[in-house]
Tab-separated table of C-alpha atoms in Angstrom:
chain	number	residue	atom	x	y	z
V	1	PHE	CA	82.205	12.639	27.584
V	2	PRO	CA	82.838	13.959	23.976
V	3	TRP	CA	79.403	13.344	22.388
V	4	ALA	CA	77.127	15.355	24.941
V	5	ALA	CA	75.675	17.243	21.826
V	6	ALA	CA	74.338	13.842	20.333
V	7	LEU	CA	72.165	13.102	23.437
V	8	SER	CA	68.458	12.814	23.274
V	9	GLU	CA	66.635	15.590	24.866
V	10	GLY	CA	65.469	15.133	28.386
V	11	LEU	CA	68.605	13.729	29.697
V	12	ASP	CA	70.232	15.094	32.588
V	13	GLN	CA	73.707	15.347	30.883
V	14	GLU	CA	75.630	15.622	34.308
V	15	ALA	CA	73.841	12.817	36.237
V	16	PHE	CA	74.196	10.572	33.021
V	17	ILE	CA	78.112	11.188	32.645
V	18	LEU	CA	78.456	10.797	36.145
V	19	SER	CA	76.677	7.551	36.244
V	20	HIS	CA	79.732	5.851	34.336
V	21	LEU	CA	81.725	6.048	37.671
V	22	ILE	CA	78.970	3.983	39.585
V	23	GLN	CA	78.572	0.303	38.868
V	24	PRO	CA	74.951	-0.320	38.026
V	25	ASP	CA	72.659	-2.777	40.275
V	26	LEU	CA	71.800	-6.441	39.625
V	27	PHE	CA	68.069	-6.395	38.440
V	28	LEU	CA	65.708	-9.290	38.687
V	29	ARG	CA	62.249	-9.520	37.123
V	30	VAL	CA	60.012	-12.038	39.106
V	31	ARG	CA	57.856	-13.966	36.737
V	32	PRO	CA	54.123	-14.125	37.050
V	33	GLY	CA	53.196	-16.229	40.097
V	34	LYS	CA	56.615	-16.802	41.695
V	35	GLU	CA	56.640	-13.702	43.680
V	36	LYS	CA	56.273	-15.186	47.054
V	37	GLN	CA	58.792	-18.068	46.747
V	38	VAL	CA	61.401	-15.832	45.293
V	39	LEU	CA	60.963	-13.445	48.354
V	40	ASN	CA	61.393	-16.406	50.588
V	41	LYS	CA	64.358	-17.743	49.270
V	42	LEU	CA	66.215	-14.577	49.278
V	43	ARG	CA	65.137	-13.846	52.848
V	44	GLU	CA	66.157	-17.606	53.831
V	45	GLN	CA	69.602	-16.874	52.326
V	46	ARG	CA	70.018	-13.623	53.827
V	47	ILE	CA	70.421	-11.873	50.454
V	48	GLY	CA	69.829	-8.230	50.577
V	49	PHE	CA	67.615	-6.683	48.041
V	50	SER	CA	65.283	-3.793	47.411
V	51	GLN	CA	61.954	-4.008	45.892
V	52	LEU	CA	61.140	-1.484	43.323
V	53	SER	CA	57.718	-2.796	42.298
V	54	ASP	CA	55.832	-6.065	42.716
V	55	SER	CA	58.045	-7.918	40.066
V	56	CYS	CA	61.390	-5.820	40.205
V	57	LEU	CA	64.159	-6.460	42.427
V	58	ALA	CA	67.570	-4.582	42.953
V	59	LEU	CA	70.631	-6.383	44.412
V	60	ALA	CA	74.280	-5.954	44.603
V	61	ASN	CA	75.788	-6.517	40.991
V	62	THR	CA	78.025	-9.265	42.699
V	63	THR	CA	75.183	-11.269	43.989
V	64	LYS	CA	75.634	-14.859	42.898
V	65	VAL	CA	71.652	-15.478	42.350
V	66	ASP	CA	71.841	-18.631	40.217
V	67	THR	CA	72.666	-20.533	43.316
V	68	VAL	CA	69.363	-19.559	44.960
V	69	LEU	CA	66.836	-19.083	42.297
V	70	GLU	CA	66.208	-20.539	38.947
V	71	ILE	CA	67.051	-18.218	36.422
V	72	ASP	CA	64.297	-17.924	33.454
V	73	LYS	CA	61.925	-19.960	35.348
V	74	GLU	CA	61.434	-18.142	38.518
V	75	VAL	CA	63.214	-14.760	37.941
V	76	VAL	CA	64.603	-12.892	34.786
V	77	ILE	CA	68.114	-11.288	34.866
V	78	GLN	CA	66.870	-7.920	33.217
V	79	ASP	CA	67.776	-4.295	33.706
V	80	TYR	CA	65.402	-2.146	35.517
V	81	SER	CA	64.931	0.227	32.398
V	82	SER	CA	64.452	-3.000	30.217
V	83	GLN	CA	61.639	-4.016	32.420
V	84	GLN	CA	59.718	-0.863	32.009
V	85	VAL	CA	59.028	-2.082	28.419
V	86	ALA	CA	56.167	-3.617	30.097
V	87	ARG	CA	54.309	-0.407	30.295
V	88	PHE	CA	54.507	0.000	26.525
V	89	LEU	CA	53.188	-3.579	26.028
V	90	SER	CA	50.387	-3.121	28.261
V	91	LEU	CA	49.588	0.100	26.727
V	92	SER	CA	48.979	-1.659	23.484
V	93	THR	CA	46.165	-3.643	24.561
V	94	HIS	CA	44.168	-0.466	26.131
V	95	HIS	CA	44.872	1.930	23.197
V	96	SER	CA	42.834	-0.226	20.883
V	97	PRO	CA	40.200	-3.159	20.986
V	98	LEU	CA	42.773	-5.135	18.630
V	99	THR	CA	43.432	-8.432	20.786
V	100	GLN	CA	47.322	-9.183	20.391
V	101	THR	CA	47.421	-12.598	19.193
V	102	THR	CA	50.581	-12.618	16.874
V	103	VAL	CA	53.861	-11.138	18.019
V	104	TRP	CA	57.016	-10.965	16.215
V	105	ASP	CA	60.479	-10.134	18.164
V	106	CYS	CA	62.373	-9.394	14.912
V	107	CYS	CA	65.774	-8.887	16.503
V	108	ALA	CA	65.175	-11.486	19.549
V	109	ALA	CA	69.073	-11.767	20.668
V	110	SER	CA	68.612	-13.647	23.870
V	111	GLY	CA	65.064	-13.298	23.879
V	112	GLY	CA	64.666	-11.043	27.003
V	113	LYS	CA	61.906	-9.212	25.582
V	114	SER	CA	60.228	-12.017	23.986
V	115	LEU	CA	60.095	-13.337	27.684
V	116	LEU	CA	58.565	-10.235	28.944
V	117	ALA	CA	55.889	-10.299	25.771
V	118	CYS	CA	54.782	-13.625	27.245
V	119	ASP	CA	54.361	-12.671	30.874
V	120	VAL	CA	52.477	-9.469	30.096
V	121	LEU	CA	50.620	-10.687	27.196
V	122	PRO	CA	49.895	-14.235	27.910
V	123	GLY	CA	48.575	-16.469	24.915
V	124	ILE	CA	50.387	-14.602	22.399
V	125	GLU	CA	51.291	-16.737	19.293
V	126	LEU	CA	55.292	-15.701	19.201
V	127	THR	CA	57.608	-15.523	16.307
V	128	VAL	CA	61.231	-14.671	16.820
V	129	SER	CA	64.108	-14.117	14.713
V	130	ASP	CA	67.625	-12.883	14.535
V	131	ILE	CA	70.502	-12.913	12.030
V	132	ARG	CA	72.792	-15.248	14.277
V	133	PRO	CA	71.705	-19.234	14.211
V	134	SER	CA	73.973	-19.414	17.368
V	135	ILE	CA	71.847	-16.862	19.194
V	136	LEU	CA	68.638	-18.819	18.282
V	137	ARG	CA	70.125	-21.846	19.639
V	138	ASN	CA	71.071	-20.139	23.104
V	139	LEU	CA	67.414	-18.565	22.821
V	140	LYS	CA	65.983	-22.084	22.793
V	141	GLU	CA	67.847	-23.169	25.660
V	142	ARG	CA	66.585	-20.175	27.628
V	143	PHE	CA	63.125	-20.610	26.387
V	144	ASP	CA	63.256	-24.339	27.711
V	145	ARG	CA	63.969	-23.225	30.815
V	146	ALA	CA	61.308	-20.745	30.961
V	147	GLY	CA	58.935	-23.113	29.990
V	148	ILE	CA	58.053	-21.468	26.409
V	149	ARG	CA	57.875	-24.037	23.903
V	150	ASN	CA	54.761	-22.929	21.582
V	151	TYR	CA	56.795	-20.290	19.137
V	152	ARG	CA	58.450	-20.046	15.718
V	153	SER	CA	62.091	-18.859	15.115
V	154	PHE	CA	64.082	-18.256	11.837
V	155	VAL	CA	67.235	-16.598	10.706
V	156	ALA	CA	66.603	-13.490	8.978
V	157	ASP	CA	68.847	-10.598	7.672
V	158	LEU	CA	66.504	-7.856	7.852
V	159	ALA	CA	69.032	-5.049	7.156
V	160	HIS	CA	69.403	-6.499	3.399
V	161	SER	CA	66.181	-8.597	3.014
V	162	PRO	CA	62.486	-8.410	3.468
V	163	LEU	CA	60.420	-10.730	5.194
V	164	THR	CA	59.108	-13.475	3.449
V	165	THR	CA	56.733	-15.607	5.708
V	166	HIS	CA	53.297	-16.511	5.572
V	167	HIS	CA	53.029	-15.775	9.160
V	168	SER	CA	52.843	-11.913	8.497
V	169	PRO	CA	51.435	-9.402	9.202
V	170	PHE	CA	51.735	-9.482	12.923
V	171	HIS	CA	49.365	-7.699	15.290
V	172	MET	CA	52.664	-6.440	17.271
V	173	VAL	CA	56.347	-6.309	16.384
V	174	LEU	CA	59.112	-5.839	18.486
V	175	CYS	CA	62.043	-4.292	17.186
V	176	ASP	CA	64.952	-4.126	19.668
V	177	ALA	CA	67.303	-2.675	17.090
V	178	PRO	CA	71.056	-3.350	17.132
V	179	CYS	CA	72.471	0.281	18.616
V	180	SER	CA	75.605	1.932	20.122
V	181	GLY	CA	74.763	0.525	23.587
V	182	SER	CA	75.409	3.958	25.053
V	183	GLY	CA	72.648	3.533	27.653
V	184	THR	CA	74.604	0.611	28.961
V	185	TRP	CA	78.321	1.906	29.298
V	186	GLY	CA	78.010	2.338	33.214
V	187	ARG	CA	78.659	-1.560	32.905
V	188	THR	CA	81.566	-1.276	30.467
V	189	PRO	CA	82.886	2.248	30.779
V	190	GLU	CA	85.894	1.142	28.618
V	191	GLN	CA	83.515	1.669	25.643
V	192	LEU	CA	84.231	5.349	26.218
V	193	CYS	CA	87.750	4.824	25.156
V	194	PHE	CA	86.879	2.914	21.875
V	195	PHE	CA	83.695	4.374	20.474
V	196	THR	CA	83.765	7.058	17.528
V	197	GLU	CA	81.050	9.670	16.758
V	198	GLU	CA	81.147	8.086	13.227
V	199	LYS	CA	79.524	4.831	14.676
V	200	ILE	CA	76.337	6.642	15.456
V	201	ASP	CA	75.827	7.163	11.680
V	202	VAL	CA	76.562	3.664	11.063
V	203	TYR	CA	73.880	2.252	13.592
V	204	ALA	CA	71.429	4.677	12.694
V	205	ASP	CA	71.792	3.878	8.683
V	206	LEU	CA	71.439	-0.018	10.007
V	207	GLN	CA	68.432	0.678	12.192
V	208	ARG	CA	66.635	2.455	9.080
V	209	LYS	CA	67.421	-0.242	6.854
V	210	ILE	CA	65.845	-3.177	9.236
V	211	LEU	CA	62.778	-0.874	9.746
V	212	SER	CA	62.284	-0.422	6.051
V	213	ASN	CA	61.731	-4.050	6.109
V	214	VAL	CA	59.962	-4.597	9.313
V	215	LEU	CA	57.296	-1.880	9.062
V	216	PRO	CA	55.427	-3.835	6.079
V	217	GLN	CA	54.950	-6.546	8.396
V	218	VAL	CA	52.672	-4.832	11.100
V	219	ALA	CA	49.136	-5.809	10.341
V	220	LYS	CA	46.472	-2.474	10.138
V	221	GLY	CA	45.588	-1.876	13.847
V	222	GLY	CA	48.711	-3.321	14.638
V	223	TYR	CA	51.845	-1.943	16.778
V	224	LEU	CA	55.422	-1.338	16.327
V	225	LEU	CA	57.340	-1.200	19.556
V	226	TYR	CA	60.837	0.230	18.747
V	227	ILE	CA	63.476	-0.092	21.534
V	228	THR	CA	67.306	0.742	21.997
V	229	CYS	CA	69.566	0.679	24.774
V	230	SER	CA	71.047	4.158	23.290
V	231	VAL	CA	70.960	7.678	24.471
V	232	PHE	CA	71.697	9.112	21.262
V	233	ARG	CA	69.010	11.349	19.308
V	234	GLN	CA	69.905	10.217	15.879
V	235	GLU	CA	69.087	6.304	16.877
V	236	ASN	CA	65.889	7.354	18.916
V	237	GLU	CA	63.667	10.491	18.312
V	238	GLU	CA	65.019	10.563	14.760
V	239	GLN	CA	64.370	7.062	13.936
V	240	VAL	CA	60.625	7.671	15.516
V	241	GLN	CA	60.397	10.742	12.788
V	242	PHE	CA	61.417	8.122	10.185
V	243	ILE	CA	58.682	5.730	11.128
V	244	LEU	CA	56.141	8.624	11.145
V	245	GLN	CA	56.832	9.551	7.572
V	246	GLN	CA	55.808	6.434	6.513
V	247	ASP	CA	52.316	6.032	5.401
V	248	GLY	CA	49.539	5.028	7.941
V	249	PHE	CA	51.684	5.251	11.285
V	250	GLU	CA	50.958	7.214	14.145
V	251	LEU	CA	52.595	7.600	17.803
V	252	VAL	CA	51.209	6.329	20.473
V	253	LYS	CA	53.966	6.741	23.167
V	254	MET	CA	57.699	7.156	23.282
V	255	GLU	CA	60.105	7.920	26.240
V	256	LEU	CA	63.615	8.258	27.058
V	257	LEU	CA	64.000	5.480	30.012
V	258	LYS	CA	66.392	7.163	32.185
V	259	GLY	CA	68.169	4.591	34.586
V	260	TYR	CA	70.980	6.898	36.056
V	261	ASP	CA	68.594	7.727	39.162
V	262	VAL	CA	68.150	3.907	40.046
V	263	LYS	CA	71.605	2.836	39.181
V	264	ALA	CA	70.450	1.226	35.644
V	265	ASP	CA	70.843	1.355	32.170
V	266	SER	CA	69.246	4.208	30.160
V	267	MET	CA	67.075	3.102	27.165
V	268	PHE	CA	64.671	4.417	24.591
V	269	ALA	CA	61.174	3.017	23.654
V	270	ALA	CA	58.618	4.100	21.315
V	271	LEU	CA	55.228	2.728	20.570
V	272	VAL	CA	53.628	3.359	17.081
V	273	ARG	CA	50.376	2.099	15.593
V	274	LYS	CA	49.610	1.501	12.107
V	275	GLU	CA	46.019	2.807	11.017
V	276	LYS	CA	43.306	0.472	10.018
């Protein structure tokens, strides 16, 4: 692993590197109120699984769950570490008396974090954006399956222009930033052959540009949740330091979400709050 010196602090380098030789599990997040029926369906079909929490199930990677379960309606296919983002969303409701009402998922992609936010923070006013119109069309289909229809969406290139909408500022901004994806390479280990260290700089620069246009959209007393599926310090802790250098932001919690112990991806999450 040529980039060990660039890894985030606290990572067990040997365990992480060896994890590229082990295919990660398939993880399901059971949606609220669907727990009993999902477990019954899996047991009836004699599909083996491990229950890591009330809402998180681990299955063999080759399991064909779409023939048994209703994807996005009953369960969401979502990695274990990605599901841990729920802890940060919940923390935002306990750390401040501010009621979470408006949430903007600014790099929504397939909408996994938006679905998580809707389940963890019911009743939110959701706005989603992405640079790719095709992705937002796919997201709409996914939201239809999940029963989520009360939301706004728009196309935005946040690396080159600030947000211009009357819907801001937002009480919560989710920034699942474009990144190297290095925490997910256990699923696609061929990436180790094609990645170059210069790409870390490229992604870090892109992330700072996006953050510069996103941070002004956080309401006073509100939160920014910064997320990557990277294990590189420059994309993780150093970006948090960039955020904290801006006026009025304080760190609530940041954590490297280590997935190599449970055959999952590794990710990074940081929750910051804007002073009132």
